[in-house]
Coordinates of N, CA and C in Angstrom, one line a residue:
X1 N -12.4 21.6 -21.0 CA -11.3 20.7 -20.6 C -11.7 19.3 -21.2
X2 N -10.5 18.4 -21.3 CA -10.9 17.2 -22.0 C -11.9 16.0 -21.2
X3 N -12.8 15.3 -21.8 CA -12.8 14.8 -20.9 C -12.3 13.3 -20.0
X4 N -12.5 12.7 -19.1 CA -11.7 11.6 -18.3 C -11.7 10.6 -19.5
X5 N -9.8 10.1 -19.3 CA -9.6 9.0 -20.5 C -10.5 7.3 -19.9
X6 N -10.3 6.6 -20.8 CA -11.1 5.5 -20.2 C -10.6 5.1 -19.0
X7 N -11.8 4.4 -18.4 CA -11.1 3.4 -17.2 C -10.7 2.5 -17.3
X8 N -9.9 1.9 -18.2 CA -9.2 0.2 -17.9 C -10.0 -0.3 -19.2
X9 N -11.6 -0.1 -19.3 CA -12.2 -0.5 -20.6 C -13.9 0.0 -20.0
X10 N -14.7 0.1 -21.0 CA -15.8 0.7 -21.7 C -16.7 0.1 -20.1
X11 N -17.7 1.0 -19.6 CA -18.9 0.5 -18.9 C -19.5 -1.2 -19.4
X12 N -19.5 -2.3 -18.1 CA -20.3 -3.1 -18.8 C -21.2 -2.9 -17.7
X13 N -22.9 -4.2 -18.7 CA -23.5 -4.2 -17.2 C -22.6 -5.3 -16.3
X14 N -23.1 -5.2 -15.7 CA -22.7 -5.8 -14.1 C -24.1 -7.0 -13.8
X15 N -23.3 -8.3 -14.1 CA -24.7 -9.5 -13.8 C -24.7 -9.6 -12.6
X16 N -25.6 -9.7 -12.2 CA -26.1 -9.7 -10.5 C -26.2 -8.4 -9.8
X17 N -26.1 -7.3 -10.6 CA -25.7 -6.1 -9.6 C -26.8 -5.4 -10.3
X18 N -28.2 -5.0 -10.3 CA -28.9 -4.4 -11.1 C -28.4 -2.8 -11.0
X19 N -28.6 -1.9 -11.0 CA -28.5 -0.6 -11.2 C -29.6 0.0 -10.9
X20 N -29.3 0.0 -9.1 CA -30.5 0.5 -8.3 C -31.3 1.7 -9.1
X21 N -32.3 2.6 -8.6 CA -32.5 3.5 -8.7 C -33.4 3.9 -7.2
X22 N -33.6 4.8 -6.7 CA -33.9 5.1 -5.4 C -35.5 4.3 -5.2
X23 N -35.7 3.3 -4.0 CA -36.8 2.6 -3.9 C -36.9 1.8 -4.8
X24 N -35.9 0.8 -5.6 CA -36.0 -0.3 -6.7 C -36.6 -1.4 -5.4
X25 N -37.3 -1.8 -5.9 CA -37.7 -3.2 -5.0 C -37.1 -4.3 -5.2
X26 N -36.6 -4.3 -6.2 CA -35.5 -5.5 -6.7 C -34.1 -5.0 -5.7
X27 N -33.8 -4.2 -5.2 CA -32.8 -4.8 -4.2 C -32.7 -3.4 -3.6
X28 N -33.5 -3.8 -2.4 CA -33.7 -3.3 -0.9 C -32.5 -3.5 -0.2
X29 N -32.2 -2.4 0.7 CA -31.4 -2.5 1.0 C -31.0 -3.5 2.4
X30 N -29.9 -3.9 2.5 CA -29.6 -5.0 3.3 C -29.5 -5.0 5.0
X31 N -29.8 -5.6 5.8 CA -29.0 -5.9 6.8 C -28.0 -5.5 7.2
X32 N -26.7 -5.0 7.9 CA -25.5 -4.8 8.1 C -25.2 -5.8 8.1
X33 N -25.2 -6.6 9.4 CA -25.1 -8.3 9.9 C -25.5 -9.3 8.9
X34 N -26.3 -9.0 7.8 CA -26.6 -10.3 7.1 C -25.9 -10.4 5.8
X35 N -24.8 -9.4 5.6 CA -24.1 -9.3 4.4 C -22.6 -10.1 4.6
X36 N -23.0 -10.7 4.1 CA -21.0 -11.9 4.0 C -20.4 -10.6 3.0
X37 N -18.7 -11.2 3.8 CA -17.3 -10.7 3.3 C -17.6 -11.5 1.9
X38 N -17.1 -10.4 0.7 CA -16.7 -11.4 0.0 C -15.5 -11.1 -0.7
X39 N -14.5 -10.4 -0.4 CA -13.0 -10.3 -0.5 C -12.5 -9.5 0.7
X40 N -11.4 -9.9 1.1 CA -11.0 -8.9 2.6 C -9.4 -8.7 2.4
X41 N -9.2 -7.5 2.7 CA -7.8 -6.8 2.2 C -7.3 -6.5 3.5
X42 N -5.7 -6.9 3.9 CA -5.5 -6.2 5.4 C -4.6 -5.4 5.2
X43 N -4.5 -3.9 5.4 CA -4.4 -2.8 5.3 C -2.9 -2.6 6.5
X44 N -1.9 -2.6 6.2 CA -0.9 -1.9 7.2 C 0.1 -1.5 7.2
X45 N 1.0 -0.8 8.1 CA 2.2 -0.1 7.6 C 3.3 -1.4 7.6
X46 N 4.2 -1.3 6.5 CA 5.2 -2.1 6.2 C 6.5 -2.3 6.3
X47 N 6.7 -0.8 7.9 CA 7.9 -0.7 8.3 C 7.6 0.0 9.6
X48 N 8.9 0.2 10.2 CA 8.8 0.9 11.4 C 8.7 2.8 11.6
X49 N 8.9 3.2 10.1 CA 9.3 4.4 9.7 C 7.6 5.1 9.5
X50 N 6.6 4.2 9.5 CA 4.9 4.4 9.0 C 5.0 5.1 7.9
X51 N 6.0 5.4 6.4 CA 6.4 6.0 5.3 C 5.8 4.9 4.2
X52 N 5.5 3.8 4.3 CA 4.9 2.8 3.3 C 3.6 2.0 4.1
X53 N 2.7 1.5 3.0 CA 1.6 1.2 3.5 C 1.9 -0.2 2.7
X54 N 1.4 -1.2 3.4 CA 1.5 -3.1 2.5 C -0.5 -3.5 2.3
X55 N -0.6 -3.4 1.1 CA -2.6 -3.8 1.2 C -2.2 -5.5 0.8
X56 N -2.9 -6.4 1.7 CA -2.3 -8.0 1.0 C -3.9 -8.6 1.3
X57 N -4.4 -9.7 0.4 CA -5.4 -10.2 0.3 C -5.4 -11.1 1.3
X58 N -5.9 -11.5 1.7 CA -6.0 -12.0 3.0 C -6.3 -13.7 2.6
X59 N -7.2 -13.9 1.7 CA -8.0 -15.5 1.2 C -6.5 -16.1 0.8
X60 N -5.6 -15.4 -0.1 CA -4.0 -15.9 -0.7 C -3.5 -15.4 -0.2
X61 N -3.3 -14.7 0.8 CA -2.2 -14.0 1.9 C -0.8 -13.2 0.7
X62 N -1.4 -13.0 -0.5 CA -0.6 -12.4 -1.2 C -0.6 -10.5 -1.3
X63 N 0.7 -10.2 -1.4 CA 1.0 -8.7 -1.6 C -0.1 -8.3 -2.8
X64 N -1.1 -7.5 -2.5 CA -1.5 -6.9 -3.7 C -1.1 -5.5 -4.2
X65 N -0.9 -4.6 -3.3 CA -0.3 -2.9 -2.9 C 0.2 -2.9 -2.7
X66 N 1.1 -1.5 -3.1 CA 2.0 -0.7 -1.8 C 1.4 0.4 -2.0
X67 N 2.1 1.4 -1.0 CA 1.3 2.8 -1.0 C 2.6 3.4 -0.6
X68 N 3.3 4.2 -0.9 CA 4.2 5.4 -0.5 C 3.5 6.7 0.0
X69 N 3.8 6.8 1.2 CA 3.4 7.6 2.1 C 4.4 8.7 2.0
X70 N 3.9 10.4 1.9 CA 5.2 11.3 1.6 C 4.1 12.6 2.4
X71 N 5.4 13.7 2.7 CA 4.8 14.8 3.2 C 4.3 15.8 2.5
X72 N 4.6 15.7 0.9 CA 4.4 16.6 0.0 C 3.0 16.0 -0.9
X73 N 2.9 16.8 -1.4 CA 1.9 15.9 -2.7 C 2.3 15.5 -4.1
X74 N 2.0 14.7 -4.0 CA 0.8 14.0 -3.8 C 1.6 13.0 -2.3
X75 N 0.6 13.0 -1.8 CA 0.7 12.2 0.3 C 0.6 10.7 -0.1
X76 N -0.1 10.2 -0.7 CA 0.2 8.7 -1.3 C 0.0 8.4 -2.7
X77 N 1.2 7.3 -2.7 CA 1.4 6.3 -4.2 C 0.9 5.3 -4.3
X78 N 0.2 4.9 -4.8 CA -0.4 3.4 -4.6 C 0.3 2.4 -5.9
X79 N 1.0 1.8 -5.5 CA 1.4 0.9 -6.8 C 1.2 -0.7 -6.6
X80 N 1.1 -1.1 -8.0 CA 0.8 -3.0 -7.8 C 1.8 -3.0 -7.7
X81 N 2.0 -4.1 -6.3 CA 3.1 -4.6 -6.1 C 3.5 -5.8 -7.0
X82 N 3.1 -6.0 -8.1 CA 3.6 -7.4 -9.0 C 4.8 -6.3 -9.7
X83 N 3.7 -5.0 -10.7 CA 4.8 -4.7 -11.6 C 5.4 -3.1 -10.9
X84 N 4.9 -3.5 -9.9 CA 5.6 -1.9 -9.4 C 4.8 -0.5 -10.1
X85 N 4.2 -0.2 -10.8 CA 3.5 0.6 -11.5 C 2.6 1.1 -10.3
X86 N 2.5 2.7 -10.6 CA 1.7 3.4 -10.2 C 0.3 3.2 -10.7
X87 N -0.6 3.0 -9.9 CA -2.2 3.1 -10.3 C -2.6 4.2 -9.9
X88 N -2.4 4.9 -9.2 CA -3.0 5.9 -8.3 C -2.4 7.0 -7.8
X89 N -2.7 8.3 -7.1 CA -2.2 9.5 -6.7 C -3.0 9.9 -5.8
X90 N -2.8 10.1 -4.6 CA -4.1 10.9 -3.9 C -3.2 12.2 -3.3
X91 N -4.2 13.5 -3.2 CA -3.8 14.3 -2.6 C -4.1 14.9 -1.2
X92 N -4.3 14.8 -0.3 CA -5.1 15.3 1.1 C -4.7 16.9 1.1
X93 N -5.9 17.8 1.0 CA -5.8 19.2 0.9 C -5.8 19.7 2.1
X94 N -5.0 20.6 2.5 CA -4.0 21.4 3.6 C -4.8 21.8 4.1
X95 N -5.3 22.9 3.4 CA -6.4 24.1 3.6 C -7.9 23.8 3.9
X96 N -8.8 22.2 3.2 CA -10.0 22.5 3.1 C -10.0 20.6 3.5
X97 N -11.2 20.4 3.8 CA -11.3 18.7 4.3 C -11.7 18.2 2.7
X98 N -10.8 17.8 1.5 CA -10.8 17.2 0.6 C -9.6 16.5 0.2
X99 N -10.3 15.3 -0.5 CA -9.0 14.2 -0.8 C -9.3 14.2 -2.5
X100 N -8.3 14.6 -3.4 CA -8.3 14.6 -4.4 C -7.3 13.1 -4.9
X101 N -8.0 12.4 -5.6 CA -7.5 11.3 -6.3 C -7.9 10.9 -7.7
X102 N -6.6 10.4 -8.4 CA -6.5 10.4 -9.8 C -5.8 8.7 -10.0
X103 N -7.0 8.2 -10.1 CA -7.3 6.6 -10.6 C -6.7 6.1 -12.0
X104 N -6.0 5.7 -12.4 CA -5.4 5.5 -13.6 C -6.0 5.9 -14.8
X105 N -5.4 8.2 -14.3 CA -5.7 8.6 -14.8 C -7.1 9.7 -14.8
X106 N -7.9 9.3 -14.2 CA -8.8 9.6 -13.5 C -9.5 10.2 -12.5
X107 N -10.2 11.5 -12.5 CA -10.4 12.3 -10.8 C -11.9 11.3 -10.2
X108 N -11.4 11.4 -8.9 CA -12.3 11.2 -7.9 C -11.7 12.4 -6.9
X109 N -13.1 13.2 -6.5 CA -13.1 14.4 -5.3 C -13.6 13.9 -4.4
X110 N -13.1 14.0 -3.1 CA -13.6 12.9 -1.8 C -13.6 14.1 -1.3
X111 N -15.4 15.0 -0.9 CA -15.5 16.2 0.3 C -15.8 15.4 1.3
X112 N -14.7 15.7 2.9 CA -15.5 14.8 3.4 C -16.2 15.7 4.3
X113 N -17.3 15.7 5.1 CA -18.4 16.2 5.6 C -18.4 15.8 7.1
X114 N -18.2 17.0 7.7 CA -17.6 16.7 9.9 C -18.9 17.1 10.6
X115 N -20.4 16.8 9.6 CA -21.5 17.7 10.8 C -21.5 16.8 12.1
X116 N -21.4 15.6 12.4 CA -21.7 14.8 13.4 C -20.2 13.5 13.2
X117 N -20.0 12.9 12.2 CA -19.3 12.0 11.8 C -18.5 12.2 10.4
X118 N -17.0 11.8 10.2 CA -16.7 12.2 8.9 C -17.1 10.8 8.0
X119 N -17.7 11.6 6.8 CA -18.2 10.7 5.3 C -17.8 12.0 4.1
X120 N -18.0 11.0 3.2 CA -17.8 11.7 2.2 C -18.9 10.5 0.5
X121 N -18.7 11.4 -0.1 CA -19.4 10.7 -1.4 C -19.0 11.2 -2.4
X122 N -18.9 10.1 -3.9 CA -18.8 10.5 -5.1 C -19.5 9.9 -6.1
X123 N -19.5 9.5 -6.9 CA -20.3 9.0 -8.3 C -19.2 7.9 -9.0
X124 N -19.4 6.9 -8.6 CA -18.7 5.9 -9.2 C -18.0 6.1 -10.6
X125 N -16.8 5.3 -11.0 CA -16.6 5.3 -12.2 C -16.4 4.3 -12.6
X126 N -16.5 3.2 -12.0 CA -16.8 1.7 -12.3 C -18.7 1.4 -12.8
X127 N -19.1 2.0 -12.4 CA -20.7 1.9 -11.5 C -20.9 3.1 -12.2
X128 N -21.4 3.7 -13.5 CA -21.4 5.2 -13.7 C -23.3 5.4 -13.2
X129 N -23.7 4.8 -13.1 CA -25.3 5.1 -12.0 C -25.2 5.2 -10.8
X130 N -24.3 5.2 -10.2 CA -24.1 4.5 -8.5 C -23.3 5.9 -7.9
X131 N -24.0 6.4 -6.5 CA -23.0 6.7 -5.8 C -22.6 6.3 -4.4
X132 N -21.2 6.2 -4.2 CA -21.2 5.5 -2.9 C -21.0 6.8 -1.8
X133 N -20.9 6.4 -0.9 CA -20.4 6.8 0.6 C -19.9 6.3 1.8
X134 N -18.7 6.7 1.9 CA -17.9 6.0 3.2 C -18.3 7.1 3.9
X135 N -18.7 6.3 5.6 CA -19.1 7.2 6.7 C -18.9 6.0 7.6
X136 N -18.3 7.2 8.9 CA -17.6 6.5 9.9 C -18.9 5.9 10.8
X137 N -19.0 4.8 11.2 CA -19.7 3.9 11.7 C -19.6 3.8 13.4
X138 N -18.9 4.2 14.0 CA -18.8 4.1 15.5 C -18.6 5.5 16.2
X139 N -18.8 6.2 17.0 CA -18.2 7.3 17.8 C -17.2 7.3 18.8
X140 N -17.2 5.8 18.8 CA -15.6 5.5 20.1 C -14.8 5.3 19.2
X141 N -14.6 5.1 17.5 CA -13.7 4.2 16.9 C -13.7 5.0 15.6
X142 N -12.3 5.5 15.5 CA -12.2 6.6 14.4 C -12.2 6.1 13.2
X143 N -11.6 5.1 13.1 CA -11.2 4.1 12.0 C -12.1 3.2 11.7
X144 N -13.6 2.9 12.2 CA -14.5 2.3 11.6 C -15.2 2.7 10.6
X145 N -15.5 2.4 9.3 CA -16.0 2.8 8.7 C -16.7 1.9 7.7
X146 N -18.1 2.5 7.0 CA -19.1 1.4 5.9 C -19.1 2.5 4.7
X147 N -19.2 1.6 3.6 CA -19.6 2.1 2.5 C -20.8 1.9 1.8
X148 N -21.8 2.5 1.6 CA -23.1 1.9 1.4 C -23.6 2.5 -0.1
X149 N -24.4 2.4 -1.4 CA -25.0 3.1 -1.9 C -25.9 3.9 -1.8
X150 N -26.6 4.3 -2.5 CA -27.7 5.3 -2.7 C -29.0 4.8 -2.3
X151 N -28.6 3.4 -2.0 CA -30.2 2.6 -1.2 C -29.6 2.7 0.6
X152 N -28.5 3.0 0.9 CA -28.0 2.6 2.3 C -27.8 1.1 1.9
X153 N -27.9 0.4 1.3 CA -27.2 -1.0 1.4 C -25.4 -0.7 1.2
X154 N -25.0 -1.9 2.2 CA -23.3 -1.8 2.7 C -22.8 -2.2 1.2
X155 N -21.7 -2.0 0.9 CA -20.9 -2.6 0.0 C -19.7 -3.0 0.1
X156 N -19.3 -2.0 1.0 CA -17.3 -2.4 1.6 C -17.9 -2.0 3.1
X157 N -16.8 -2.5 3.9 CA -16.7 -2.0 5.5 C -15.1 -2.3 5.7
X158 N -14.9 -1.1 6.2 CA -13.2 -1.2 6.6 C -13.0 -1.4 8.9
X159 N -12.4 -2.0 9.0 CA -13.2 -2.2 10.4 C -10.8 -2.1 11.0
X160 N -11.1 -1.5 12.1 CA -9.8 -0.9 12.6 C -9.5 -2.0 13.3
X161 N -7.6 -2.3 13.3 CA -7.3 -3.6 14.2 C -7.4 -3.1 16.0
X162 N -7.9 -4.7 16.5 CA -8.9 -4.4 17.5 C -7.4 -4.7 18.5
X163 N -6.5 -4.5 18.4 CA -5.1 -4.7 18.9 C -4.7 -3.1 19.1
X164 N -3.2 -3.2 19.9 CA -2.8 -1.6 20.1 C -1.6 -1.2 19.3
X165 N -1.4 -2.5 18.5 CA -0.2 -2.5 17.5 C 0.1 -1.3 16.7
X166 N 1.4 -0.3 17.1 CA 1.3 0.3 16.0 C 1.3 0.0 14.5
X167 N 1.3 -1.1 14.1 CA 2.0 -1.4 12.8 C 0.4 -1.6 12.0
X168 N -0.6 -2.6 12.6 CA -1.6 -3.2 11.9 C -2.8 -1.9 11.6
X169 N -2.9 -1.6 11.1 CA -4.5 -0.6 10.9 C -6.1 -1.4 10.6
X170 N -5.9 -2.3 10.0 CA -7.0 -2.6 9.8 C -7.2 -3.5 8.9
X171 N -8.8 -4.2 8.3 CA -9.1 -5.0 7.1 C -10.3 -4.2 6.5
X172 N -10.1 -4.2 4.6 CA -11.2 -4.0 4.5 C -11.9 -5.1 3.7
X173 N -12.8 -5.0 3.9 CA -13.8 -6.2 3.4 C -14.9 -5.7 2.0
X174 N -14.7 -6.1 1.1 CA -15.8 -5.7 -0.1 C -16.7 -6.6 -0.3
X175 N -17.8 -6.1 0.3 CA -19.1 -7.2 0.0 C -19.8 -7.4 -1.1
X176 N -19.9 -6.4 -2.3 CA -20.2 -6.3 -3.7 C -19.5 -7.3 -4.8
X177 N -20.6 -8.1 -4.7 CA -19.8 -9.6 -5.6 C -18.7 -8.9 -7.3
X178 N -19.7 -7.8 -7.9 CA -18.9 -7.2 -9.1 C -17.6 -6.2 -8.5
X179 N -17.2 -6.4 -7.8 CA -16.2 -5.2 -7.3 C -15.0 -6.0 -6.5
X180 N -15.1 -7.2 -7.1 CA -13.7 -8.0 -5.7 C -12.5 -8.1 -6.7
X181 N -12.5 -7.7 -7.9 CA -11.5 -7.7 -8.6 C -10.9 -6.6 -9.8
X182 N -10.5 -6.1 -10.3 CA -10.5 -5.1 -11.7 C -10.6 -3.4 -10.7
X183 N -11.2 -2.7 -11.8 CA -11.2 -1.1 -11.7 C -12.3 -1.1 -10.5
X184 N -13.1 -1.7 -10.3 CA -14.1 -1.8 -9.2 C -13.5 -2.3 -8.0
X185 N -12.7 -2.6 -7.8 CA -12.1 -2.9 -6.4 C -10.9 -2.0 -6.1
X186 N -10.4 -1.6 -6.8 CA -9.9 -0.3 -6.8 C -9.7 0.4 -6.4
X187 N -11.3 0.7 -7.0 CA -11.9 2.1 -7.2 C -12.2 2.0 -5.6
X188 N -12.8 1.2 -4.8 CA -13.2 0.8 -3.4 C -12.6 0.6 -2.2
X189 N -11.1 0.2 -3.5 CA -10.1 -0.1 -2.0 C -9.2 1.2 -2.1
X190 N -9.0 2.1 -3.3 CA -8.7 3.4 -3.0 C -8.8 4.4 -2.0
X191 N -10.7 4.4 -2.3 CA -11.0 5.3 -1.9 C -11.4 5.2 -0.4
X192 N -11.3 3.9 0.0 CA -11.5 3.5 1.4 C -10.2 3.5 2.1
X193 N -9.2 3.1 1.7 CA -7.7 3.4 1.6 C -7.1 5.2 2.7
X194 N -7.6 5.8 1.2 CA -7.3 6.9 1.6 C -8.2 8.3 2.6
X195 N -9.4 7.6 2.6 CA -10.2 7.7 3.6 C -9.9 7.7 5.3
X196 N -9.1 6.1 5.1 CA -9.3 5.8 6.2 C -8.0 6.6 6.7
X197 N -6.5 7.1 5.8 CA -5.5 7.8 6.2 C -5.9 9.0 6.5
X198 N -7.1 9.5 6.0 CA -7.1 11.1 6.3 C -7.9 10.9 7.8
X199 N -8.5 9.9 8.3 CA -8.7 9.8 9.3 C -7.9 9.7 10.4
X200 N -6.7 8.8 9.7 CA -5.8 8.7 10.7 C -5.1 10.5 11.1
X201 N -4.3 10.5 10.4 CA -3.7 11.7 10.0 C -4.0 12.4 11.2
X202 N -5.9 12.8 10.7 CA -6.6 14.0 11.8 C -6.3 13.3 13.4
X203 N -6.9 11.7 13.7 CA -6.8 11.7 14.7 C -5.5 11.6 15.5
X204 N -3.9 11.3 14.6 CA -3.1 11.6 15.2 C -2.5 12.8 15.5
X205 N -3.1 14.2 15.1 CA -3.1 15.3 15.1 C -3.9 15.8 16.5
X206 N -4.8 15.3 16.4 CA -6.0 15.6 17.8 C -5.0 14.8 19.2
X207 N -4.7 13.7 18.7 CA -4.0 13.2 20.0 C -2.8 13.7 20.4
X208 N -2.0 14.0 19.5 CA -0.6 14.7 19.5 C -1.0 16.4 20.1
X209 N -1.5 16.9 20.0 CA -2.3 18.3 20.2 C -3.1 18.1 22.1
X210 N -3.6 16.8 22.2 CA -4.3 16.8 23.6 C -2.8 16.3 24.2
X211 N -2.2 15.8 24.2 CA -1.1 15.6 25.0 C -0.1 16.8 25.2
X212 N 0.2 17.4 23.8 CA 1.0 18.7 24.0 C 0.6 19.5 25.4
X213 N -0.9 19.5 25.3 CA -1.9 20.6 26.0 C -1.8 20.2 27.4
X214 N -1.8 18.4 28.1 CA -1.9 18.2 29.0 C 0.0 18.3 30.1
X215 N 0.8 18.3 28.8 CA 2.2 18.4 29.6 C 2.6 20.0 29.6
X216 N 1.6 20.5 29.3 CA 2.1 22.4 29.0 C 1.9 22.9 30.6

């Protein structure tokens, strides 16, 4: 099969971001608490129908996304909201706990893994050395989640609105100075994105299912 067309343009290095390798001493991994935001995206539905998703930067309070939410597949559209253009496709699989997504152009396989908490991991394609992992961060809070690399240092954290609003979901925050803009934020706010819906999804399924149970 062929293989993946470029991403946007060629691997560069990344100044300031060395290219860990497991135990680099040049950058240990971090603190949770001692890592500053350094872009923050607020994530929420954009109507009363929960059928579209609005991602808007929070620092310029401008529209960056949309996401069309559907029951078929592909389950979300992600398009820039400047030119309306599709970036993205993700697919949430029926049958098996996987999120298949195609990045302008591009697969990313999201297995996510239920032994204690759901995460999942892939191999960067911004970062072609790097893998990350979103894993849910709280056990009272479905919708918390960190993304850390292959050292455990954070890079994104998506953190759930602390309100009962149906409308608001959440912010996510990218703490990786090379990734607050281009195919790297993207690639981060995709896959955090759609992460965080397959989470929803499940837990409005669990809740919709305990109530059926309690009025039976």
């Amino acid at each position: 099969m062929p293989g993946n067309p470029p991403y946007g343009y060629p691997p560069q290095p990344q100044p300031g971001y060395p290219q860990p390798m497991m135990g680099n001493p040049q950058y240990p991994p971090q603190p949770y608490h001692m890592q500053s935001s350094v872009r923050s995206l607020k994530v929420e539905f954009s109507g009363w129908t929960s059928r579209h998703l609005a991602i808007n930067d929070l620092g310029q309070g401008s529209l960056l996304y949309t996401v069309d939410l559907h029951n078929r597949n592909p389950q979300m559209e992600f398009k820039n909201a400047s030119t309306n253009n599709t970036i993205a496709t993700v697919h949430l699989r029926a049958l098996k706990p996987e999120i298949d997504i195609k990045l302008h152009g591009r697969d990313i396989n999201l297995r996510v893994h239920r032994a204690f908490k759901n995460e999942t991991s892939w191999q960067s394609l911004a970062f072609p050395t790097m893998h990350f992992t979103w894993k849910v961060t709280s056990a009272w809070k479905s919708l918390d989640f960190e993304c850390v690399d292959q050292n455990n240092a954070t890079v994104a954290k998506f953190k759930s609105h602390s309100s009962c609003s149906m409308r608001k979901l959440g912010q996510l925050d990218i703490q990786l100075p090379p990734a607050t803009s281009g195919p790297a934020m993207e690639e981060l706010m995709l896959t955090g994105v759609a992460f965080m819906y397959y989470a929803y999804l499940k837990h409005t399924r669990n809740t919709n299912a305990a109530v059926a149970g309690a009025v039976a």
